[in-house]
Amino acid sequence: MLNDIFIAPFADMIAAPDFLLQVLWEGLVSGILYALIALGFVLIFRSSRIFNFAQGIMVVFAALTLVGLHAMGIPAWISVALTLGVMFILAVSIERIVLRPLVGQPDIILFMASIGITLFLIGGGEIIFGGENKVMITEELGIPTGDTVLEPWGGLLILQHLDITVVLVASALVAALLAFLNYTQMGRAIRALGDDHQAALSVGISLQTVWVLVWFIAGIIALVTGIAWGARAGVSFALEVIAYKALPVLMLGGLESITGAIIGGLLIGILEKLFEIYWGQPLLGGNTETWFAFVLALFVLLFRPQGLFGEKIIERV
Amino acid sequence: MKDTEGYVTADGRQIGGVLMELNNITLKFGGVTAISDISFDIHEGEIRAIIGPNGAGKSSMLNIISGFYTPTIGELWYKGEKRPQMRPYEIARMGVARTFQNIALFEGMTVLDNVMTGRLTHMHAGVAAQALWYGKARAEEIANREIVEKVIDFLEIQSIRKTPVGRLPYGLKKRVELARALAAEPSILLLDEPMAGMNVEEKEDMSRFILDVNDEFGTTICLIEHDMGVVMDLSDRVVVMDYGKKIGDGPPDEVRNNQDVIDAYLGVPS
Ligand SMILES: Nc1ncnc2c1ncn2[C@@H]1O[C@H](COP(=O)(O)OP(=O)(O)OP(=O)(O)O)[C@@H](O)[C@H]1O
Ligand SMILES: [Mg+2]
């Protein structure tokens, strides 16, 4: 038994390094999407103290909108642009209708409000686009669907072109977001508001502008993750679950840490894949990816209540 | 408006006309009257001090000027116009910069980034769209950086430019906060106890910086200070508050000899 847990898995890794590489790669693909989603959460939490329950449904909503617009005969890339427009309108509406009237309310009220947004988007999505599953317009968007086979150490490593595209696009988006946050005035405004509310007001930062911006960023993230995940799993309300994976990422990375979200996302993506393949499938009958991340996060929280990167104890949420 | 002419200070500096005028300001928090019926003005280019014992209502007055509090009664005139009720960030964009009694910096950001946020008041409308236009955003970034670097040099904090503010000692934090306010190139600079909690040397540095800012850029400054010596050295005119009332207003020498002021404030060792 001890051998099965502590020795055999590592022996397997060493015996078949090409397969280990395959597992790591697949973990990375999920991980970078988790990181993106978690980043959206963190930006919204830092600037408005809302734990954005609606992030998951935003992924579904963005994917549904994209597919729905395309189904109306609109070319794929124009549909993408229009979907971005819809996400922007959504961000403005959320700020006007939900956030602005609720300024200064307790965190729990804001959390309830984000549940309200979720229910609204579920209802709205079903009424407009119908509840049945749809197929992501992967080919129409020019996303390659073949694969490349490599032979490291004489072994076998299969890289889906879809996955490569996802990793490249998601990494580029993360990099662009980091550059935006660190090297532009609007980005500084977003970070500043997360650090100190009063001081932010004193330097002329408008809460409303920042809120619209962070919700729009969350919308862009929702669209990208919606396309990436939808291309593998189809477009349905089940896509929502990818956003719930952000929860353990946030527990691990800390609710307020941008770096924590990115590293936490990658870490969870990779670790849950490793665990599934080397421990879950042989020992636990598989399907551990649904719960592993949560257990890992709880375990970390036992020792570091502030998360791996959090600087202070999170008393919100 | 009353005398818009300006005046000449004891040390021979020409002070401009009225920049800001507060008329019959009263501020109540429930049953507590923090400020009762106070009027005074701030001239362009002067260093105006507000002094008074603890709880006199000094910070509340600064909060009214910067829009963090809205007066219960009274009006505020700025640059010749009556100021409608506005949010603090809108007032900041009208050229009112401030520091806080309990330092309010962006602790997770570097000194440079903190000071850069001071330039946010100068960001134009429709920025979200502009930010996407790389060339335009870059040109603006460079222009802002230039001004910010000047401020950083001026306040002699070059060596800590890249340090996260959270790691700085108290005295330097105060200076960074001043730098952030200065970066806005404000029409009026509000300083809430800029020297509180500093040692003698740090106080001297800060006094020098405040005088230099006023001297080099002609910035109008309204500051709150407890240390009487410092106030006498720095300010052109002083408002004295006690229990929310104004009990004195004038040049430092005059105020120092006012019996009410002596009783209420100077008599109390600080
Ligand atoms: N936000 C607030 N809510 C309730 N009461 C307040 C508030 N701000 C100030 N006060 C009250 O108003 C009065 C004046 O406070 P203020 O902070 O303006 O005094 P101060 O002159 O700045 O004192 P100090 O020298 O201690 O800084 C005090 O009684 C204070 O308790
Ligand atoms: Mg005070």
Coordinates of C-alpha atoms in Angstrom, one line a residue, chain A residues 45-46 48-51 104-108 110-111 193-195 197 255-256 305 312-317:
Chain A
F45 CA -12.7 41.3 -5.6
R46 CA -9.9 43.8 -5.1
S48 CA -15.3 46.1 -5.4
R49 CA -15.1 43.5 -2.6
I50 CA -17.5 41.3 -4.5
F51 CA -16.8 37.6 -4.6
G104 CA -21.2 50.7 0.8
Q105 CA -23.5 47.7 1.5
P106 CA -22.1 44.8 3.5
D107 CA -20.1 42.2 1.6
I108 CA -22.8 39.6 1.9
L110 CA -22.9 42.3 -2.7
F111 CA -22.3 38.5 -2.9
L193 CA -8.4 51.0 -5.8
G194 CA -7.7 47.5 -4.5
D195 CA -5.1 48.8 -2.1
H197 CA -10.2 53.1 -1.3
L255 CA -8.3 36.4 -3.0
E256 CA -6.3 39.6 -3.5
P305 CA -5.0 30.5 6.3
K312 CA -3.3 39.1 5.3
I313 CA -6.0 36.9 6.6
I314 CA -9.1 37.0 4.5
E315 CA -11.9 37.9 6.7
R316 CA -14.2 38.8 3.8
V317 CA -16.4 36.3 1.9

